[in-house]
XYZ file of C-alpha atoms in Angstrom:
312
model
C -0.039 0.352 0.305
C 1.357 3.557 -1.430
C 0.190 6.226 0.903
C 1.354 10.239 -0.433
C 1.091 12.258 1.968
C 1.242 15.914 1.155
C 1.134 17.728 4.994
C 2.091 15.729 8.318
C -1.165 14.559 9.804
C -1.083 12.629 6.414
C 2.315 11.505 6.803
C 1.752 10.007 9.507
C -1.788 8.749 8.912
C 0.183 6.870 6.120
C 3.195 5.433 8.294
C 0.370 3.940 10.383
C -1.695 2.459 7.718
C 1.362 0.863 6.151
C 2.946 -0.424 8.885
C -0.457 -2.006 10.507
C -0.698 -3.890 6.617
C 2.590 -4.793 6.610
C 2.457 -6.350 10.205
C -0.844 -8.306 9.194
C 1.110 -9.496 5.832
C 4.154 -10.084 8.283
C 1.860 -12.708 10.312
C 0.333 -13.862 7.676
C 3.659 -15.613 6.291
C 5.501 -16.603 9.609
C 3.265 -16.369 11.811
C 2.423 -13.487 15.210
C 6.072 -14.244 16.750
C 8.466 -12.251 14.402
C 11.937 -11.799 14.188
C 13.837 -8.816 15.778
C 15.946 -8.287 12.768
C 12.549 -8.418 9.802
C 10.655 -5.563 12.913
C 14.132 -3.530 12.770
C 14.156 -3.953 9.028
C 10.903 -2.849 8.573
C 9.553 -1.676 5.163
C 10.061 1.431 2.496
C 7.775 4.112 2.426
C 8.046 5.974 -0.820
C 11.674 5.830 -0.866
C 12.414 5.851 3.222
C 12.974 3.329 5.157
C 10.823 2.673 8.073
C 11.794 -0.086 10.769
C 9.230 -1.091 13.385
C 11.362 -1.155 16.174
C 14.798 0.296 17.521
C 17.137 0.026 20.590
C 15.173 1.324 22.972
C 11.215 0.619 23.685
C 9.413 4.120 22.716
C 10.499 4.059 19.231
C 9.715 7.073 16.621
C 11.182 6.360 12.925
C 12.942 9.548 11.573
C 10.376 9.227 9.054
C 7.203 9.981 11.635
C 7.223 13.813 12.349
C 6.397 13.431 15.648
C 4.884 10.983 17.827
C 6.193 7.406 18.180
C 5.039 4.068 16.351
C 5.902 1.864 18.538
C 6.813 0.710 22.229
C 8.512 -2.768 23.235
C 9.026 -4.680 26.360
C 11.947 -7.297 26.235
C 12.230 -10.390 26.818
C 14.032 -10.130 30.379
C 14.077 -6.286 30.087
C 15.058 -3.561 33.241
C 11.055 -2.771 33.016
C 8.783 -5.051 34.817
C 5.723 -4.215 32.685
C 2.622 -6.005 33.697
C -0.807 -5.987 33.602
C -2.692 -3.876 36.522
C -6.329 -5.669 38.362
C -8.238 -3.477 36.107
C -6.500 -5.710 32.838
C -4.415 -2.579 31.619
C -0.855 -3.231 30.783
C 1.454 -1.076 32.361
C 4.539 0.340 30.340
C 7.273 2.046 31.996
C 8.320 5.415 31.134
C 11.816 5.767 29.584
C 13.812 6.167 32.772
C 12.849 8.384 35.848
C 12.389 11.736 33.726
C 8.574 12.548 33.132
C 9.684 14.892 30.978
C 12.389 12.792 28.674
C 11.194 13.378 24.841
C 10.133 9.723 25.082
C 8.099 10.108 27.522
C 6.709 13.080 25.934
C 5.886 11.857 22.986
C 3.880 9.343 24.613
C 1.462 11.779 26.382
C 0.764 13.146 23.178
C -0.049 9.910 21.647
C -1.968 9.643 24.418
C -3.899 13.048 23.971
C -4.424 12.441 20.311
C -5.078 8.917 20.923
C -2.919 7.718 18.556
C -2.965 4.319 17.724
C 0.614 2.506 18.133
C 2.138 -0.688 17.982
C 3.396 -3.383 20.707
C 5.939 -5.462 20.557
C 6.549 -8.454 23.780
C 9.199 -9.840 23.478
C 8.461 -13.730 24.089
C 11.860 -14.896 23.989
C 15.320 -13.640 22.904
C 14.992 -11.690 19.493
C 11.476 -12.554 19.143
C 8.670 -10.780 19.545
C 4.209 -10.991 19.914
C 3.139 -8.035 17.380
C -0.022 -6.746 18.751
C -1.539 -3.695 17.206
C -3.530 -1.273 17.783
C -2.677 0.072 21.363
C -3.219 2.741 22.830
C -2.074 5.122 25.523
C -4.992 5.743 27.916
C -3.769 6.115 31.262
C -0.581 8.268 32.775
C 1.002 7.501 35.591
C 3.626 10.031 36.400
C 4.254 8.694 39.984
C 4.752 5.630 39.051
C 6.402 6.202 36.812
C 4.420 4.413 33.649
C 1.434 4.864 31.241
C -1.262 2.516 30.984
C -2.242 0.868 27.308
C -5.118 -0.760 26.511
C -5.325 -3.116 22.854
C -8.737 -2.768 20.406
C -9.647 -5.132 17.451
C -6.992 -4.935 14.751
C -9.552 -4.362 12.156
C -10.117 -0.990 13.918
C -6.610 0.135 12.792
C -6.596 1.327 9.888
C -9.734 4.285 11.125
C -8.511 4.650 14.353
C -4.940 6.034 12.421
C -7.133 8.053 10.356
C -9.489 9.320 12.721
C -7.279 9.886 15.889
C -8.466 12.736 17.979
C -11.994 12.897 17.093
C -14.674 12.650 19.649
C -15.805 9.320 20.400
C -19.479 9.271 21.435
C -19.857 5.480 22.328
C -16.895 6.057 25.108
C -18.132 3.110 27.387
C -18.759 0.902 24.320
C -14.731 1.493 23.594
C -13.781 0.835 26.612
C -15.390 -2.719 27.217
C -14.241 -3.637 23.973
C -10.693 -2.894 24.276
C -10.826 -4.095 28.044
C -11.805 -7.407 26.432
C -9.118 -7.476 23.819
C -6.550 -6.524 26.331
C -7.273 -9.605 28.304
C -7.296 -11.822 25.026
C -3.541 -10.511 25.066
C -2.926 -10.950 28.134
C -3.336 -14.848 27.000
C -1.599 -15.285 24.362
C 1.544 -13.569 25.828
C 1.165 -15.489 28.171
C 0.552 -19.217 25.321
C 3.568 -17.532 22.961
C 6.119 -16.994 25.526
C 5.890 -20.448 27.293
C 5.437 -21.882 24.027
C 8.844 -20.260 22.317
C 10.689 -20.882 25.830
C 9.754 -24.620 25.690
C 10.741 -25.106 21.948
C 13.613 -23.352 21.929
C 14.567 -25.494 24.525
C 13.821 -28.823 22.854
C 15.860 -26.769 19.975
C 12.562 -26.948 17.224
C 11.885 -30.899 17.612
C 9.518 -33.687 19.465
C 11.125 -34.904 22.598
C 9.486 -37.982 21.842
C 9.775 -38.644 17.772
C 12.505 -36.001 17.436
C 9.650 -34.579 14.314
C 11.446 -30.902 13.888
C 8.581 -29.290 11.775
C 8.023 -25.850 14.162
C 4.511 -25.421 12.984
C 3.772 -29.542 14.102
C 5.373 -28.681 17.748
C 2.810 -27.660 21.002
C 4.422 -26.729 23.881
C 2.362 -28.783 26.143
C 2.048 -28.608 30.120
C 3.113 -31.383 32.234
C 0.939 -30.591 34.857
C -2.342 -27.594 33.728
C -1.752 -24.548 33.756
C -4.869 -24.527 35.614
C -3.521 -26.587 38.367
C -1.217 -25.041 41.528
C 1.312 -26.659 39.742
C 1.090 -25.727 36.452
C 3.072 -22.619 36.076
C 4.036 -21.176 32.593
C 7.754 -22.280 32.883
C 10.037 -25.003 30.982
C 10.260 -26.951 33.419
C 6.936 -27.171 33.244
C 6.354 -28.202 29.603
C 7.476 -30.329 26.987
C 8.528 -29.796 23.026
C 5.702 -32.172 21.663
C 4.256 -32.573 18.013
C 0.387 -32.834 17.617
C -0.016 -36.369 17.376
C 2.202 -36.958 20.594
C 0.789 -34.063 22.517
C -3.017 -35.627 22.162
C -1.241 -38.817 23.194
C 0.095 -37.762 26.525
C -2.858 -35.136 27.586
C -5.199 -38.037 26.941
C -3.055 -40.988 28.947
C -2.160 -42.755 25.980
C 1.644 -41.806 26.659
C 3.057 -41.905 29.632
C 6.540 -40.162 30.811
C 8.413 -41.920 34.146
C 10.224 -39.552 36.080
C 13.275 -41.029 34.845
C 12.401 -39.662 31.117
C 11.444 -43.064 29.616
C 8.097 -43.207 27.313
C 5.414 -45.794 28.427
C 2.477 -46.538 26.046
C -0.694 -47.818 27.440
C -0.695 -51.572 27.504
C -4.236 -51.869 25.175
C -2.681 -49.593 22.759
C 0.280 -52.206 22.461
C -1.800 -54.947 22.026
C -3.529 -53.157 18.797
C -2.978 -54.450 14.981
C -3.362 -51.099 12.404
C -1.137 -49.858 9.958
C 1.977 -47.802 10.347
C 1.440 -45.225 11.987
C -0.072 -47.273 15.335
C 3.451 -49.795 15.432
C 5.733 -46.661 14.514
C 4.397 -43.368 15.774
C 3.203 -44.966 19.400
C 3.536 -48.984 19.724
C 7.138 -48.758 18.371
C 8.283 -45.833 21.163
C 7.024 -47.652 24.297
C 10.606 -47.585 26.041
C 12.181 -45.212 24.576
C 14.135 -42.311 25.941
C 13.241 -38.884 26.073
C 15.086 -36.113 24.199
C 16.372 -33.947 26.859
C 17.036 -29.955 26.491
C 21.055 -28.952 26.239
C 20.332 -27.004 29.373
C 20.494 -29.014 32.976
C 18.254 -26.429 34.175
C 15.446 -26.731 31.496
C 14.864 -30.655 32.160
C 11.438 -31.363 32.860
C 10.715 -31.289 36.921
C 11.144 -35.277 38.370
C 8.598 -34.021 40.774
C 5.180 -32.702 38.231
C 6.299 -35.680 36.049
C 5.614 -38.307 38.665
C 2.434 -36.873 39.478
C 1.615 -36.799 36.020
C 2.899 -40.009 35.042
C 1.145 -41.162 38.674
C -2.640 -40.307 36.268
C -1.543 -42.378 33.859
C -1.066 -45.491 36.036
C -4.005 -45.145 37.185
C -6.182 -45.488 33.948
C -2.953 -47.810 32.184
C-alpha cells in the first residue's frame, strides 16, 4: 500500500496504516511471533525505510514527524511491564524523567489517541506483535503509562480518525478491556511456547520431528492447576500427535524420562502410524534440552505419571 502524504498529518496516517498492513502480511506469512531483524528492517515508504523497532522501547522512526510508532517490552528487559487488576498493561517510562522526549511523545500520542504497535518479547530476538494499542493513562508517580489494545480490524480507521471525539466511550472501553485481556492470555501462551520449543531445539521430545509448525508446547501439569506455571520445566515440546496422546493418557512419561505406551494400545493391530508412531516408542528415552536447568521437573512428571498409571 502506498500513501502519498501532503502534510505531516497525512504522513503520520500513511505510515501507521502502512505499518499495520505490513504487520498483517508478515503475521500471515510467518506467524504472530516475529524475528527482531525483520522488525528492525521494516518496510519502505516512498523511498524511505521505516523500521518498526529500534534500540529503545519507545520508538519513532526518523520518517515520522512527531509521535512514536511502537513500544516494546524486551524479554528479560530492565522494565517490569505487567498488567493491572483492571486488565490494562502498565508500560514503564523511559528512565525516571517524565519529561524525557520519549515519554513526552507517548503522552502526546495519548492525548491524540494515536494507534501504536506493541511488541512483547517472548524469547530472545522474537516478538509478539499487537496492534492497535492506545495509551489510555499516565501516572508520573509510578513512572508508567497504561495501555489498552483494540480490534486489529479497527486499526486503519483509528489511524485516520485519531483525536476525534468518540461518542460511545463506554462501548470502546469495554471492547478494549476484553481485547486486552485476550492479549494477556496470548502473551503467556506464546511466551511459553517459544521458551519450550527453543529449549528442545525445535523438535518433538518423543519422536524428534523437527517441523516447527507441527510442534506444541505441552504442559506437564495443566496451567489451571497449582503447579501448572508456564515455565520450561513444566513443559515438553511435542508434535501434535504425541501431544494429544500425552493429554489423553495414551502415553506416559516416567520421572526417569522413559516413555511408556498404554498397554491396550500395545496390543492393537493397525497401520504403520500405530506401529511406529506409538507402539515403537514404548520404553524409549525422552529427548532432553541441552541445558540441565531446562529438564522436565521430576516431581511434576511423577504426578502426571501417577495419573497415567491409574488409567493404564
